[in-house]
XYZ file of C-alpha atoms in Angstrom:
379
model
C 4.966 28.610 -14.236
C 3.373 26.271 -11.669
C 4.655 22.729 -11.276
C 2.592 19.876 -12.767
C 0.480 17.835 -10.378
C 2.816 14.847 -10.751
C 6.539 15.119 -11.442
C 8.358 11.939 -12.476
C 11.938 12.195 -11.218
C 13.381 8.746 -11.959
C 12.432 5.299 -13.211
C 14.361 2.291 -11.932
C 15.215 -0.629 -14.285
C 12.728 -2.673 -12.230
C 9.907 -0.346 -13.274
C 9.695 1.445 -9.916
C 8.967 5.171 -10.155
C 10.314 8.033 -8.044
C 8.218 11.161 -8.193
C 6.638 14.124 -6.480
C 2.975 14.922 -6.113
C 2.349 18.653 -5.838
C -0.857 19.284 -3.900
C -2.434 22.295 -2.210
C -0.965 21.535 1.198
C 2.560 20.663 0.146
C 4.640 18.237 -1.852
C 4.300 14.470 -1.401
C 7.365 12.360 -2.169
C 6.457 9.151 -3.982
C 6.214 6.217 -3.732
C 4.272 7.046 -0.594
C 2.386 5.116 2.065
C -0.559 7.085 3.471
C -1.524 6.378 7.098
C -5.268 5.916 7.472
C -7.131 8.415 9.627
C -10.615 7.072 8.975
C -12.610 9.459 11.161
C -10.163 12.364 11.106
C -7.628 10.702 13.391
C -4.914 8.085 13.005
C -5.794 5.834 15.928
C -3.173 6.034 18.660
C -1.280 9.044 17.297
C -1.830 12.780 17.469
C -1.215 15.302 14.711
C 1.950 16.669 16.309
C 3.530 13.207 16.215
C 2.394 12.660 12.643
C 3.725 16.005 11.470
C 6.975 16.489 13.363
C 8.075 13.007 14.430
C 6.855 10.878 11.538
C 6.950 13.667 8.912
C 3.769 12.425 7.235
C 2.969 14.384 4.072
C -0.504 12.995 3.350
C -3.198 11.242 5.379
C -6.270 9.320 4.288
C -9.724 10.145 5.630
C -13.021 8.435 4.897
C -16.119 10.062 3.453
C -18.564 7.467 4.782
C -17.424 7.697 8.392
C -17.025 11.487 8.447
C -20.430 11.898 6.806
C -22.107 9.846 9.547
C -20.091 11.361 12.389
C -19.555 14.273 12.990
C -21.164 15.232 9.641
C -19.605 17.075 6.714
C -21.717 20.197 7.314
C -20.260 20.532 10.799
C -16.722 20.025 9.487
C -17.351 22.669 6.809
C -18.549 25.133 9.461
C -15.195 24.640 11.186
C -13.291 25.541 8.035
C -12.873 22.087 6.488
C -11.171 18.936 7.675
C -7.644 20.423 7.774
C -8.668 23.109 10.225
C -11.113 20.893 12.127
C -8.473 18.264 12.891
C -5.572 20.748 12.983
C -3.676 19.108 10.125
C -1.666 21.463 7.872
C -0.646 18.891 5.264
C -2.488 16.936 2.593
C -5.597 14.782 2.944
C -6.978 12.193 0.544
C -10.548 11.081 1.139
C -11.977 7.761 0.015
C -15.336 8.292 -1.680
C -17.162 6.021 0.746
C -17.868 3.496 -2.004
C -15.989 0.602 -0.477
C -17.532 1.135 2.968
C -21.132 1.213 1.781
C -20.577 -1.771 -0.507
C -19.039 -3.754 2.363
C -22.359 -3.372 4.182
C -23.823 -6.170 2.070
C -26.797 -6.746 4.352
C -27.424 -3.053 4.947
C -27.385 -1.524 1.450
C -29.216 -1.467 -1.852
C -27.542 -0.364 -5.085
C -29.507 1.539 -7.683
C -28.608 3.938 -10.462
C -29.190 6.972 -8.261
C -26.658 5.774 -5.733
C -26.430 3.448 -2.747
C -29.058 3.359 -0.031
C -27.780 1.956 3.241
C -28.371 1.748 6.936
C -25.821 3.334 9.230
C -23.687 0.912 11.211
C -23.992 3.378 14.108
C -27.747 3.618 14.625
C -29.479 1.887 11.717
C -30.698 5.151 10.172
C -31.269 5.218 6.394
C -29.025 7.198 4.075
C -28.345 7.577 0.371
C -24.910 8.370 -1.049
C -24.941 9.221 -4.734
C -22.003 10.369 -6.872
C -23.167 13.948 -6.393
C -23.524 13.462 -2.641
C -20.056 11.924 -2.386
C -18.589 14.934 -4.188
C -20.578 17.313 -2.001
C -19.245 15.661 1.150
C -15.622 15.568 -0.021
C -15.750 19.162 -1.237
C -17.170 20.204 2.144
C -14.314 18.344 3.834
C -12.011 20.245 1.427
C -9.875 17.215 0.549
C -6.708 17.644 -1.494
C -7.358 14.392 -3.371
C -10.997 13.476 -3.993
C -11.882 9.933 -4.996
C -14.669 9.243 -7.484
C -17.682 7.302 -6.210
C -17.473 3.770 -7.558
C -19.063 0.347 -7.278
C -16.638 -2.221 -5.925
C -17.686 -5.745 -6.983
C -16.461 -8.855 -5.219
C -13.418 -10.396 -6.856
C -15.292 -13.700 -7.257
C -18.506 -12.158 -8.611
C -19.907 -13.474 -11.944
C -18.534 -11.671 -15.004
C -21.892 -10.132 -15.859
C -22.119 -8.633 -12.372
C -18.576 -7.258 -12.602
C -19.270 -5.799 -16.062
C -22.419 -4.115 -14.743
C -20.446 -2.607 -11.843
C -17.792 -1.300 -14.234
C -20.425 0.339 -16.442
C -22.159 1.915 -13.464
C -18.829 3.139 -12.093
C -18.232 4.920 -15.414
C -21.647 6.572 -15.365
C -21.113 7.591 -11.766
C -17.676 8.985 -12.610
C -19.198 11.280 -15.232
C -21.660 12.546 -12.642
C -18.778 13.111 -10.203
C -16.901 15.095 -12.846
C -19.903 17.368 -13.432
C -19.857 18.406 -9.766
C -16.079 18.465 -9.340
C -14.919 20.377 -12.422
C -16.339 23.807 -11.495
C -15.188 23.285 -7.908
C -11.652 22.577 -9.092
C -11.669 25.807 -11.104
C -12.523 27.528 -7.817
C -9.420 26.027 -6.163
C -10.686 22.748 -4.732
C -8.823 19.417 -4.769
C -7.933 16.939 -7.514
C -10.240 14.104 -8.625
C -8.918 10.573 -9.113
C -10.890 8.014 -11.097
C -10.945 4.377 -9.962
C -10.392 1.464 -12.338
C -12.637 -1.491 -11.480
C -13.101 -4.904 -13.063
C -12.324 -7.422 -10.288
C -9.910 -10.081 -11.611
C -11.091 -9.880 -15.220
C -8.168 -8.571 -17.273
C -10.262 -7.648 -20.302
C -12.738 -5.646 -18.235
C -9.836 -3.912 -16.491
C -8.349 -2.987 -19.895
C -11.664 -1.643 -21.148
C -12.329 0.375 -18.017
C -8.809 1.812 -17.992
C -9.237 3.008 -21.589
C -12.586 4.606 -20.749
C -11.179 6.439 -17.742
C -8.232 7.751 -19.736
C -10.693 9.451 -22.075
C -11.773 11.599 -19.093
C -8.213 12.979 -18.746
C -8.281 13.039 -14.938
C -5.546 14.369 -12.623
C -4.858 10.877 -11.251
C -5.968 7.261 -11.399
C -6.471 4.533 -8.820
C -6.628 0.753 -9.024
C -9.531 -0.340 -6.849
C -11.234 -3.597 -5.984
C -8.099 -5.552 -5.097
C -6.649 -6.975 -1.850
C -10.085 -8.407 -1.094
C -8.990 -11.983 -0.500
C -7.487 -12.971 -3.843
C -4.030 -14.516 -4.124
C -1.290 -11.855 -3.820
C 0.269 -12.890 -7.144
C -3.080 -12.438 -8.899
C -3.544 -9.069 -7.237
C -0.143 -7.940 -8.491
C -0.863 -9.249 -11.981
C -4.022 -7.150 -12.274
C -2.430 -4.099 -10.647
C 0.488 -4.257 -13.082
C -1.850 -4.731 -16.023
C -3.710 -1.541 -15.131
C -0.640 0.498 -14.138
C 1.133 -0.297 -17.404
C -1.752 1.327 -19.298
C -1.879 4.505 -17.219
C -0.099 7.678 -18.388
C 3.417 8.217 -17.049
C 2.678 11.825 -16.105
C -0.181 11.030 -13.696
C -0.062 9.557 -10.176
C -1.076 5.911 -9.801
C -2.736 4.806 -6.571
C -3.197 1.168 -5.505
C -5.972 1.225 -2.927
C -5.925 -0.797 0.288
C -2.507 -2.514 0.006
C -1.020 -3.823 2.249
C 1.690 -5.726 4.153
C 5.347 -4.559 3.889
C 6.144 -7.377 1.455
C 3.159 -6.312 -0.678
C 4.531 -2.788 -0.910
C 7.993 -4.007 -1.857
C 6.536 -6.171 -4.622
C 4.016 -3.608 -5.883
C 6.320 -0.591 -6.160
C 8.135 -2.002 -9.233
C 4.757 -2.409 -10.945
C 4.919 1.342 -11.529
C 2.621 2.385 -8.676
C 3.075 5.541 -6.615
C 0.561 5.674 -3.763
C -0.551 3.110 -1.190
C -2.715 3.000 1.920
C -3.851 0.378 4.385
C -5.176 0.127 7.935
C -2.768 -2.733 8.694
C 0.016 -0.856 10.535
C -2.395 0.772 12.987
C -4.928 -2.050 13.299
C -2.232 -4.683 13.797
C -0.502 -2.495 16.388
C -3.678 -2.304 18.450
C -3.855 -6.087 18.361
C -0.241 -6.635 19.367
C 1.264 -7.448 15.951
C 4.392 -5.451 15.142
C 6.216 -5.181 11.829
C 9.996 -5.400 11.925
C 12.895 -5.681 9.495
C 12.920 -9.404 10.316
C 9.221 -10.118 9.939
C 6.119 -9.893 12.090
C 6.468 -9.910 15.857
C 3.400 -10.885 17.971
C 4.431 -8.879 21.013
C 1.990 -10.560 23.425
C 3.695 -13.950 23.071
C 5.526 -15.383 26.075
C 8.640 -15.670 23.884
C 9.445 -12.034 24.640
C 8.677 -11.831 28.377
C 12.393 -11.616 29.314
C 13.692 -10.201 26.022
C 15.651 -7.003 26.642
C 16.143 -6.242 22.958
C 14.179 -3.477 21.245
C 11.274 -4.354 18.953
C 13.609 -3.968 15.966
C 17.341 -3.308 16.452
C 17.398 -1.702 12.977
C 14.667 0.816 13.830
C 15.278 4.374 15.027
C 11.753 5.056 16.289
C 11.359 6.278 19.904
C 9.776 2.978 20.974
C 12.763 0.986 19.752
C 15.298 3.477 21.063
C 13.974 3.414 24.611
C 11.924 0.307 25.436
C 12.441 -3.461 25.472
C 10.272 -6.166 23.989
C 9.682 -7.448 27.518
C 8.304 -4.090 28.708
C 6.146 -3.552 25.640
C 4.758 -7.072 26.006
C 3.841 -6.265 29.600
C 2.075 -3.051 28.542
C 0.098 -4.744 25.801
C -0.918 -7.719 27.918
C -1.969 -5.357 30.709
C -4.178 -3.349 28.373
C -2.160 -0.188 28.938
C -2.873 2.540 26.372
C 0.830 3.350 26.292
C 1.482 -0.089 24.819
C -0.982 0.519 21.987
C 0.458 3.958 21.335
C 4.077 2.790 21.230
C 3.127 -0.140 19.002
C 1.289 2.145 16.593
C 4.142 4.634 16.511
C 6.588 1.853 15.706
C 4.472 0.281 12.950
C 3.788 3.569 11.158
C 7.460 4.553 11.514
C 8.461 1.201 10.019
C 6.201 1.640 6.993
C 7.300 5.206 6.331
C 10.981 4.296 6.711
C 10.551 1.435 4.257
C 9.092 3.851 1.708
C 11.852 6.391 2.315
C 14.481 3.714 1.714
C 12.622 2.563 -1.398
C 12.664 6.095 -2.821
C 16.419 6.324 -2.276
C 16.973 2.943 -3.915
C 14.981 4.028 -6.970
C 16.970 7.254 -7.239
C 20.178 5.204 -7.195
C 18.906 2.637 -9.701
C 19.196 -0.310 -7.288
C 15.603 -1.009 -6.315
C 15.604 -4.674 -7.348
C 18.560 -5.502 -5.100
C 17.105 -3.400 -2.292
C 13.738 -5.159 -2.427
C 15.322 -8.615 -2.621
C 17.436 -7.925 0.462
C 14.473 -6.536 2.420
C 12.238 -9.456 1.474
C 14.930 -11.936 2.510
C 15.254 -10.266 5.905
C 11.473 -10.161 6.393
C 11.444 -13.940 6.008
C 13.961 -14.623 8.776
C 11.716 -13.916 11.767
C 12.178 -11.457 14.681
C 13.924 -14.048 16.868
C 16.973 -13.616 14.662
C 17.027 -9.828 14.931
């Protein structure tokens, strides 16, 4: 008998969940942070490093970007995204909804889908629910995200309600395309709960999505500028209404402290561009808080980035040398910074999983949050 898609292994008194997600390209230990490989590549790292050094079990790719360049038809001709990018493990693809909706001056929403101009060359395109499914199925993703409308968190209630209703209609159109493909061995579809910061709309949309009995559910439309406490309140409200036997994905979150505070809300999956984007801009995450490596503070500092970190950058190089590389614009500096940040995030999640298994997550998170507040000078 095959294993269920999601296997709940333990629940901590804090509410944190320890589980396993069984996908086509291997098992994913949860809670999990998924590095973002927007265009089929995690910027600054190659697949060998991701697979063997960082032991990443699932990456995130983006439908919008891969559709525009190199094109999903080309990727399909090369055997799908796994083969095209030489990645043997799992891939989750965002539907492209957030990207096209972020192009506020370049897109027009209608019932058929979203018409937009490419940020690359200004050409016109239309992504509909059916088109989003077509693209993701051509990419051969392991987790396929439903096409949704992501309203601004401060939008009027009527506008948010309209977006929620359209997201539901679009989900049903996604399901029509996805269901026969799944029977043929394609990936799993996750629905996305929308509703901005309106608790009642979130409750209503969650109930509607549960009627579709999907393989997994995501909380979307958060981490868009609202207060972190409000974000967590809404995320918890949705997660508490989702079935225990399905994976729960909080999209686009976040900083290390966000992860530590969101895991006990009963969430399993997270992603964010922060570790890689911040690395490229000289901001490193450490056990003792954020370290802006370009600052003159570190020009003679012989300590590693983080004395508690076992990544190759910390084991071999000093803050002083890495500062020199980054200030000189050396690609090696960006690469080492990215390696460290992704390592830090994945290690934090690995430690969180162990703490949940041992029933001590609350103490673990409190200790980590206290250390994050000290500052890297005290490392």
